[in-house]
Coordinates of N, CA and C in Angstrom, one line a residue:
M13 N 34.6 45.2 68.5 CA 36.0 45.3 69.1 C 35.9 45.7 70.6
A14 N 35.0 46.6 70.9 CA 34.9 47.1 72.2 C 34.5 46.0 73.2
Q15 N 33.7 45.0 72.7 CA 33.4 43.9 73.6 C 34.6 43.1 73.9
T16 N 35.4 42.8 72.9 CA 36.6 42.0 73.2 C 37.6 42.7 74.1
E17 N 37.8 44.0 73.9 CA 38.7 44.7 74.8 C 38.2 44.7 76.2
F18 N 36.9 44.9 76.4 CA 36.2 44.9 77.7 C 36.5 43.6 78.4
V19 N 36.3 42.5 77.7 CA 36.5 41.2 78.3 C 37.9 40.9 78.7
V20 N 38.8 41.2 77.8 CA 40.3 41.0 78.1 C 40.7 41.9 79.3
R21 N 40.3 43.1 79.3 CA 40.6 44.0 80.4 C 40.1 43.5 81.7
S22 N 38.9 43.0 81.7 CA 38.2 42.5 82.9 C 39.0 41.3 83.4
I23 N 39.4 40.4 82.5 CA 40.2 39.2 82.9 C 41.5 39.7 83.5
A24 N 42.2 40.6 82.9 CA 43.5 41.1 83.5 C 43.3 41.8 84.8
D25 N 42.3 42.6 85.0 CA 42.1 43.3 86.2 C 41.8 42.3 87.3
T26 N 41.0 41.3 87.0 CA 40.6 40.4 88.0 C 41.7 39.5 88.4
A27 N 42.6 39.1 87.5 CA 43.7 38.3 87.8 C 44.7 39.0 88.7
I28 N 44.9 40.3 88.5 CA 45.8 41.1 89.3 C 45.2 41.3 90.7
E29 N 44.0 41.7 90.8 CA 43.3 41.9 92.0 C 43.2 40.7 92.9
N30 N 43.1 39.5 92.3 CA 43.0 38.3 93.1 C 44.2 37.5 93.2
E31 N 45.4 38.1 93.1 CA 46.6 37.4 93.1 C 46.8 36.6 94.4
K32 N 46.5 37.2 95.5 CA 46.7 36.4 96.8 C 45.7 35.3 96.9
Y33 N 44.4 35.6 96.6 CA 43.4 34.6 96.7 C 43.7 33.4 95.8
F34 N 44.0 33.6 94.6 CA 44.3 32.5 93.7 C 45.6 31.7 94.1
G35 N 46.5 32.5 94.7 CA 47.8 31.8 95.2 C 47.5 31.0 96.4
D36 N 46.6 31.5 97.3 CA 46.3 30.7 98.5 C 45.6 29.4 98.1
L37 N 44.7 29.5 97.1 CA 44.0 28.3 96.7 C 45.0 27.3 96.1
D38 N 45.9 27.8 95.4 CA 46.9 26.9 94.7 C 47.8 26.3 95.7
S39 N 48.1 27.0 96.8 CA 49.1 26.5 97.8 C 48.5 25.3 98.6
V40 N 47.2 25.1 98.6 CA 46.7 24.0 99.4 C 47.3 22.6 99.0
V41 N 47.3 22.4 97.7 CA 47.9 21.1 97.2 C 48.9 21.4 96.0
G42 N 49.0 22.6 95.6 CA 49.9 22.9 94.5 C 51.2 23.6 95.0
D43 N 51.9 24.3 94.1 CA 53.1 25.0 94.5 C 52.9 26.5 94.9
G44 N 51.6 26.9 94.8 CA 51.3 28.2 95.3 C 51.6 29.4 94.4
D45 N 52.1 29.1 93.2 CA 52.6 30.2 92.4 C 51.6 30.7 91.3
F46 N 50.4 30.1 91.3 CA 49.4 30.4 90.3 C 49.0 31.8 90.3
G47 N 48.6 32.3 91.5 CA 48.2 33.7 91.6 C 49.3 34.7 91.2
Y48 N 50.5 34.4 91.6 CA 51.6 35.3 91.3 C 51.9 35.3 89.8
S49 N 51.9 34.1 89.2 CA 52.3 34.0 87.8 C 51.2 34.7 86.9
L50 N 49.9 34.5 87.3 CA 48.9 35.0 86.5 C 48.9 36.6 86.6
A51 N 49.1 37.1 87.8 CA 49.1 38.5 88.0 C 50.2 39.2 87.3
R52 N 51.4 38.6 87.3 CA 52.6 39.2 86.7 C 52.4 39.2 85.1
G53 N 51.8 38.1 84.6 CA 51.6 38.1 83.2 C 50.6 39.1 82.7
F54 N 49.5 39.3 83.4 CA 48.5 40.2 83.0 C 48.9 41.7 83.3
E55 N 49.8 41.9 84.3 CA 50.3 43.2 84.5 C 51.2 43.6 83.3
K56 N 52.0 42.7 82.8 CA 52.8 42.9 81.6 C 51.9 43.2 80.4
L57 N 50.8 42.5 80.3 CA 49.8 42.8 79.2 C 49.3 44.2 79.3
L58 N 48.9 44.6 80.5 CA 48.4 46.0 80.7 C 49.4 47.1 80.5
E59 N 50.7 46.8 80.8 CA 51.8 47.7 80.5 C 51.8 48.1 79.1
G60 N 51.6 47.2 78.2 CA 51.7 47.5 76.8 C 50.3 47.5 76.1
W61 N 49.3 47.8 76.9 CA 47.9 47.7 76.5 C 47.6 48.6 75.3
D62 N 48.0 49.8 75.3 CA 47.7 50.8 74.2 C 48.4 50.4 72.9
G63 N 49.5 49.7 73.0 CA 50.3 49.3 71.8 C 49.9 48.0 71.1
I64 N 48.9 47.3 71.7 CA 48.5 46.0 71.1 C 47.7 46.3 69.8
D65 N 48.0 45.5 68.8 CA 47.4 45.6 67.5 C 45.9 45.4 67.6
R66 N 45.1 46.3 67.2 CA 43.6 46.2 67.3 C 43.0 46.2 65.9
S67 N 43.7 45.7 64.9 CA 43.2 45.7 63.6 C 41.8 45.0 63.5
D68 N 41.6 44.0 64.3 CA 40.4 43.3 64.5 C 40.4 42.5 65.7
A69 N 39.3 41.9 66.2 CA 39.3 41.2 67.4 C 40.2 40.0 67.4
G70 N 40.3 39.3 66.3 CA 41.1 38.1 66.3 C 42.6 38.4 66.4
T71 N 43.0 39.5 65.7 CA 44.4 39.9 65.9 C 44.7 40.3 67.3
F72 N 43.8 41.1 67.9 CA 44.0 41.6 69.2 C 44.2 40.4 70.2
L73 N 43.3 39.4 70.1 CA 43.4 38.3 71.0 C 44.7 37.5 70.8
K74 N 45.1 37.3 69.6 CA 46.3 36.6 69.3 C 47.5 37.3 69.8
R75 N 47.5 38.6 69.7 CA 48.6 39.4 70.3 C 48.7 39.3 71.8
C76 N 47.5 39.3 72.4 CA 47.4 39.2 73.8 C 47.9 37.8 74.2
G77 N 47.6 36.8 73.5 CA 48.0 35.4 73.7 C 49.5 35.3 73.7
M78 N 50.1 36.0 72.8 CA 51.6 35.9 72.7 C 52.3 36.5 73.9
V79 N 51.7 37.7 74.4 CA 52.3 38.3 75.6 C 52.1 37.4 76.8
I80 N 50.9 36.8 76.9 CA 50.6 36.0 78.0 C 51.5 34.7 78.0
S81 N 51.7 34.1 76.9 CA 52.5 32.9 76.8 C 53.9 33.2 77.2
S82 N 54.4 34.4 76.9 CA 55.8 34.7 77.2 C 56.1 35.2 78.6
R83 N 55.0 35.7 79.2 CA 55.2 36.4 80.5 C 54.7 35.7 81.7
I84 N 53.7 34.8 81.5 CA 53.2 34.1 82.7 C 54.0 32.9 82.9
G85 N 54.5 32.7 84.1 CA 55.4 31.6 84.4 C 54.7 30.3 84.6
G86 N 55.5 29.2 84.8 CA 55.0 27.9 85.0 C 54.2 27.3 83.9
T87 N 53.3 26.5 84.2 CA 52.4 25.9 83.2 C 51.3 26.8 82.8
S88 N 51.0 27.8 83.6 CA 49.9 28.7 83.3 C 50.1 29.5 82.0
G89 N 51.3 29.9 81.7 CA 51.5 30.7 80.6 C 51.1 30.0 79.3
P90 N 51.7 28.8 79.0 CA 51.3 28.1 77.8 C 49.8 27.8 77.7
I91 N 49.2 27.5 78.9 CA 47.8 27.1 78.9 C 46.9 28.3 78.6
W92 N 47.1 29.4 79.3 CA 46.3 30.6 79.1 C 46.6 31.3 77.8
G93 N 47.9 31.2 77.4 CA 48.3 31.8 76.1 C 47.6 31.1 75.0
T94 N 47.7 29.8 75.0 CA 47.0 28.9 74.0 C 45.6 29.2 73.9
A95 N 44.9 29.4 75.0 CA 43.5 29.7 75.0 C 43.2 31.0 74.2
F96 N 44.0 32.0 74.5 CA 43.8 33.3 73.8 C 44.1 33.2 72.3
L97 N 45.2 32.4 72.0 CA 45.6 32.3 70.6 C 44.5 31.5 69.8
R98 N 44.0 30.4 70.4 CA 43.0 29.6 69.7 C 41.7 30.4 69.5
A99 N 41.3 31.2 70.6 CA 40.1 32.0 70.5 C 40.2 33.1 69.4
G100 N 41.4 33.7 69.3 CA 41.7 34.7 68.3 C 41.6 34.1 66.9
T101 N 42.1 32.9 66.7 CA 42.0 32.3 65.4 C 40.6 32.0 65.0
A102 N 39.8 31.5 66.0 CA 38.4 31.2 65.7 C 37.6 32.4 65.5
C103 N 38.0 33.5 66.1 CA 37.3 34.8 65.9 C 37.5 35.4 64.5
G104 N 38.7 35.2 64.0 CA 39.0 35.7 62.6 C 39.0 37.2 62.6
D105 N 38.5 37.8 61.6 CA 38.6 39.3 61.5 C 37.3 40.0 61.8
A106 N 36.4 39.3 62.6 CA 35.1 39.9 62.9 C 35.3 41.1 63.8
A107 N 34.5 42.1 63.5 CA 34.6 43.4 64.2 C 33.8 43.3 65.5
E108 N 32.6 42.8 65.4 CA 31.7 42.5 66.6 C 31.3 41.1 66.6
L109 N 31.2 40.5 67.7 CA 31.0 39.1 67.9 C 29.5 38.7 68.2
S110 N 29.0 37.7 67.6 CA 27.7 37.2 67.9 C 27.9 36.1 69.0
G111 N 26.7 35.8 69.6 CA 26.8 34.7 70.7 C 27.4 33.4 70.2
E112 N 27.0 33.1 69.0 CA 27.5 31.8 68.4 C 29.0 31.9 68.2
Q113 N 29.5 33.1 67.8 CA 31.0 33.2 67.6 C 31.7 33.1 68.9
V114 N 31.1 33.6 70.0 CA 31.8 33.6 71.3 C 31.8 32.1 71.7
V115 N 30.8 31.4 71.5 CA 30.8 29.9 71.9 C 31.9 29.2 71.1
A116 N 32.0 29.5 69.8 CA 33.0 28.9 68.9 C 34.4 29.2 69.4
M117 N 34.6 30.4 69.8 CA 35.9 30.9 70.4 C 36.2 30.1 71.6
L118 N 35.3 30.0 72.5 CA 35.5 29.3 73.8 C 35.8 27.8 73.5
R119 N 35.0 27.2 72.6 CA 35.3 25.8 72.2 C 36.7 25.6 71.7
A120 N 37.1 26.6 70.9 CA 38.5 26.5 70.3 C 39.5 26.6 71.4
A121 N 39.3 27.5 72.4 CA 40.2 27.7 73.5 C 40.2 26.4 74.3
I122 N 39.1 25.8 74.5 CA 39.0 24.5 75.3 C 39.8 23.4 74.6
D123 N 39.7 23.3 73.3 CA 40.4 22.3 72.6 C 41.9 22.5 72.7
G124 N 42.3 23.8 72.6 CA 43.7 24.2 72.8 C 44.3 23.8 74.1
I125 N 43.5 24.1 75.2 CA 43.9 23.8 76.5 C 44.0 22.3 76.7
K126 N 43.1 21.5 76.2 CA 43.1 20.1 76.3 C 44.4 19.5 75.7
A127 N 44.7 20.0 74.5 CA 45.9 19.5 73.7 C 47.2 19.9 74.4
R128 N 47.2 21.2 74.8 CA 48.5 21.7 75.5 C 48.7 21.1 76.8
G129 N 47.6 20.9 77.6 CA 47.8 20.4 79.0 C 47.6 18.9 79.1
Q130 N 47.3 18.3 78.0 CA 47.0 16.8 78.0 C 46.0 16.5 79.1
S131 N 44.9 17.3 79.2 CA 43.9 17.2 80.2 C 42.5 17.2 79.7
D132 N 41.6 16.9 80.5 CA 40.2 16.9 80.1 C 39.3 17.1 81.3
V133 N 38.0 17.2 81.1 CA 37.1 17.4 82.1 C 37.2 16.2 83.1
G134 N 37.2 16.5 84.4 CA 37.3 15.5 85.4 C 38.7 15.4 86.0
D135 N 39.7 16.1 85.4 CA 41.1 16.0 85.9 C 41.3 17.1 86.9
K136 N 40.3 17.8 87.3 CA 40.5 18.9 88.3 C 41.4 20.0 87.8
T137 N 41.0 20.6 86.8 CA 41.7 21.8 86.2 C 40.7 22.9 85.8
L138 N 41.2 23.9 85.3 CA 40.3 25.0 84.8 C 39.2 24.5 83.9
L139 N 39.5 23.4 83.2 CA 38.5 22.9 82.2 C 37.2 22.5 82.9
D140 N 37.3 22.1 84.2 CA 36.1 21.7 84.9 C 35.1 22.9 85.2
A141 N 35.6 24.1 85.0 CA 34.7 25.2 85.1 C 34.4 25.8 83.7
L142 N 35.5 25.8 82.9 CA 35.4 26.4 81.5 C 34.4 25.7 80.6
V143 N 34.4 24.3 80.7 CA 33.5 23.6 79.8 C 32.1 23.7 80.2
P144 N 31.7 23.5 81.5 CA 30.3 23.7 81.8 C 29.8 25.1 81.6
M145 N 30.7 26.1 81.8 CA 30.4 27.5 81.5 C 30.0 27.7 80.1
T146 N 30.8 27.1 79.2 CA 30.6 27.2 77.8 C 29.3 26.5 77.3
D147 N 29.1 25.3 77.9 CA 27.9 24.6 77.6 C 26.7 25.4 78.0
R148 N 26.7 26.1 79.1 CA 25.6 26.9 79.5 C 25.4 28.1 78.6
L149 N 26.5 28.7 78.2 CA 26.4 29.9 77.3 C 25.7 29.4 76.0
E150 N 26.2 28.3 75.5 CA 25.6 27.8 74.2 C 24.1 27.5 74.4
Q151 N 23.7 27.0 75.5 CA 22.2 26.8 75.8 C 21.5 28.1 75.7
E152 N 22.1 29.1 76.4 CA 21.4 30.5 76.5 C 21.3 31.1 75.1
V153 N 22.4 31.0 74.3 CA 22.4 31.6 73.0 C 21.4 30.9 72.1
K154 N 21.3 29.6 72.1 CA 20.3 28.9 71.3 C 18.9 29.2 71.7
A155 N 18.7 29.6 73.0 CA 17.4 29.9 73.5 C 17.0 31.4 73.2
G156 N 18.0 32.1 72.6 CA 17.7 33.5 72.3 C 17.9 34.5 73.4
A157 N 18.6 34.1 74.4 CA 18.8 35.0 75.6 C 19.7 36.2 75.1
G158 N 19.4 37.4 75.8 CA 20.2 38.6 75.6 C 21.6 38.4 76.2
A159 N 22.5 39.3 75.8 CA 23.9 39.2 76.3 C 24.0 39.2 77.8
E160 N 23.3 40.1 78.4 CA 23.4 40.3 79.9 C 22.9 39.0 80.6
D161 N 21.8 38.5 80.2 CA 21.2 37.3 80.8 C 22.1 36.0 80.5
A162 N 22.7 36.0 79.3 CA 23.5 34.8 79.0 C 24.8 34.8 79.8
I163 N 25.4 36.0 80.0 CA 26.6 36.1 80.7 C 26.4 35.8 82.2
R164 N 25.2 36.3 82.7 CA 24.9 36.0 84.1 C 24.7 34.5 84.3
A165 N 24.1 33.8 83.4 CA 23.9 32.4 83.5 C 25.2 31.6 83.4
M166 N 26.1 32.0 82.5 CA 27.4 31.3 82.4 C 28.2 31.6 83.6
A167 N 28.1 32.7 84.2 CA 28.9 33.0 85.4 C 28.4 32.1 86.6
G168 N 27.1 31.9 86.7 CA 26.5 31.0 87.7 C 27.0 29.6 87.5
A169 N 27.0 29.2 86.2 CA 27.4 27.8 85.9 C 28.9 27.6 86.2
A170 N 29.7 28.6 85.9 CA 31.2 28.5 86.2 C 31.4 28.4 87.7
R171 N 30.7 29.2 88.5 CA 30.8 29.2 90.0 C 30.4 27.8 90.5
E172 N 29.3 27.3 90.1 CA 28.8 26.0 90.5 C 29.8 24.9 90.2
A173 N 30.3 24.9 89.0 CA 31.3 23.9 88.5 C 32.6 24.0 89.3
A174 N 33.1 25.3 89.5 CA 34.3 25.4 90.3 C 34.2 24.9 91.7
D175 N 33.1 25.2 92.3 CA 32.8 24.7 93.7 C 32.9 23.2 93.7
A176 N 32.3 22.6 92.6 CA 32.2 21.1 92.6 C 33.6 20.4 92.4
T177 N 34.6 21.2 92.1 CA 36.0 20.6 92.0 C 36.5 20.2 93.3
S178 N 35.9 20.6 94.4 CA 36.4 20.2 95.7 C 36.3 18.7 96.0
S179 N 35.3 18.1 95.3 CA 35.1 16.7 95.5 C 36.0 15.8 94.6
M180 N 36.8 16.5 93.7 CA 37.6 15.7 92.7 C 39.0 15.5 93.2
V181 N 39.6 14.5 92.6 CA 41.0 14.2 92.9 C 41.8 14.7 91.7
A182 N 42.8 15.5 92.0 CA 43.6 16.1 90.9 C 44.4 15.0 90.1
K183 N 44.4 15.2 88.8 CA 45.1 14.2 87.9 C 46.2 14.9 87.1
R184 N 46.3 16.2 87.2 CA 47.3 17.0 86.4 C 48.0 18.0 87.3
G185 N 49.2 18.3 86.9 CA 50.0 19.3 87.6 C 50.5 18.8 88.9
R186 N 51.1 19.7 89.7 CA 51.7 19.3 90.9 C 50.8 18.7 91.9
A187 N 49.5 19.2 91.9 CA 48.5 18.7 92.8 C 48.2 17.2 92.6
A188 N 48.5 16.7 91.4 CA 48.3 15.3 91.1 C 49.1 14.4 92.0
Y189 N 50.3 14.9 92.5 CA 51.1 14.1 93.3 C 50.6 13.9 94.7
T190 N 49.6 14.7 95.1 CA 49.1 14.6 96.4 C 47.9 13.5 96.5
G191 N 47.5 13.0 95.4 CA 46.5 12.0 95.4 C 45.2 12.4 96.1
E192 N 44.7 11.6 97.0 CA 43.5 11.8 97.7 C 43.5 13.1 98.5
R193 N 44.7 13.6 98.9 CA 44.8 14.8 99.7 C 44.3 16.0 98.9
S194 N 44.2 15.9 97.6 CA 43.7 17.0 96.8 C 42.2 17.1 96.8
R195 N 41.6 16.1 97.3 CA 40.1 16.1 97.5 C 39.8 17.0 98.7
G196 N 38.8 17.8 98.6 CA 38.4 18.7 99.7 C 38.7 20.1 99.5
S197 N 39.5 20.4 98.4 CA 39.8 21.8 98.1 C 39.5 22.1 96.6
V198 N 39.1 23.3 96.3 CA 38.7 23.6 94.9 C 40.0 23.8 94.1
D199 N 39.8 23.6 92.8 CA 41.0 23.8 91.9 C 41.1 25.3 91.7
A200 N 42.3 25.8 91.8 CA 42.6 27.3 91.7 C 42.3 27.8 90.3
G201 N 42.6 27.0 89.3 CA 42.3 27.5 87.9 C 40.9 27.5 87.6
A202 N 40.1 26.5 88.1 CA 38.7 26.5 87.9 C 38.0 27.7 88.6
M203 N 38.5 27.9 89.8 CA 37.9 29.1 90.6 C 38.3 30.4 89.9
A204 N 39.5 30.5 89.3 CA 39.8 31.7 88.6 C 38.9 32.0 87.5
V205 N 38.5 30.9 86.7 CA 37.5 31.0 85.7 C 36.2 31.6 86.2
A206 N 35.8 31.1 87.3 CA 34.5 31.5 87.9 C 34.6 32.9 88.4
V207 N 35.6 33.3 89.1 CA 35.7 34.7 89.6 C 35.8 35.7 88.5
I208 N 36.6 35.3 87.4 CA 36.7 36.2 86.3 C 35.4 36.4 85.6
T209 N 34.7 35.3 85.4 CA 33.4 35.4 84.7 C 32.4 36.1 85.5
E210 N 32.4 36.0 86.8 CA 31.5 36.8 87.6 C 31.8 38.3 87.5
R211 N 33.1 38.6 87.4 CA 33.5 40.0 87.3 C 33.0 40.6 86.0
I212 N 33.2 39.8 84.9 CA 32.7 40.2 83.6 C 31.2 40.5 83.6
S213 N 30.4 39.6 84.3 CA 29.0 39.7 84.4 C 28.6 40.9 85.2
E214 N 29.2 41.1 86.3 CA 28.9 42.3 87.2 C 29.2 43.6 86.5
T215 N 30.3 43.7 85.8 CA 30.7 44.9 85.2 C 29.9 45.2 83.9
W216 N 29.5 44.1 83.2 CA 28.7 44.2 82.0 C 27.3 44.8 82.4
Q217 N 26.8 44.3 83.5 CA 25.5 44.8 84.0 C 25.5 46.3 84.4
K218 N 26.6 46.7 85.0 CA 26.8 48.1 85.5 C 27.1 49.1 84.4
Q219 N 28.0 48.7 83.5 CA 28.6 49.6 82.6 C 28.3 49.4 81.1
G220 N 28.0 48.1 80.8 CA 27.8 47.8 79.4 C 29.1 47.3 78.8
A221 N 29.0 46.6 77.6 CA 30.1 46.0 77.0 C 31.2 47.1 76.5
A222 N 30.7 48.3 76.3 CA 31.7 49.3 75.7 C 32.5 50.0 76.8
S223 N 32.3 49.6 78.1 CA 33.1 50.2 79.2 C 34.5 49.9 79.1

C-alpha cells in the first residue's frame, strides 16, 4: 500500500509543481488549460488525502480516480480519472504489488484511455509516452530487474517517447484542428507522463518506495 500511496502522491506533487510548464506546452497548439486543470484536480485530491479509503491499493486508486474525474476540467478529467479507475480495478485487493501487477495495471489504464479518448498510439497524446513506457517496464520485469532499475528504465523510455511526439501531427483534441502546425512541438500530455515518471524514479532512488 505504501508503494501505491508514494506513486499517487508523486503524481499529484509533480502535476501541481509543473502547472505553468504543462500549460505552456499545451498553449502551443492547444487551448493552454492542461496544466491548470491537472493542478487544480490534484490539489483537490491532496486536500482530502487523509480521508481517502485505504482498505487496499485497488480501493485507494479507484477513490482517487473518482476525485480526479470530478475535479479536473476539460477532457483531462475523464482521461486521467479513467486511468486511475481501470488501474485500481486491475489491482484488486492486493496489499503490495509485484512488477507483473504494475504492468497489468498500466495496460488496463491504457485500454481505458484508448476507449474513453477514442485514441491510440500515433495520435500525439499521452499514450505515445505511456505505452512505450509500459512496454519498457514489462521488458525490465521479465528480465528480472529490481524496482529501482526498472523504474529508471521506464522513465528514460517515457522521456524519449515524449520528445519524439514533436515530429507527430496531432489527431485528437483541440490540437488536431491545427493540422501540420502541430508538428514541431511535443504533446503536453505525453511530456507530463515523462516528467511524472522521472519524478517517481528520482524520489524512489533517494527515499525508497515507503517515503
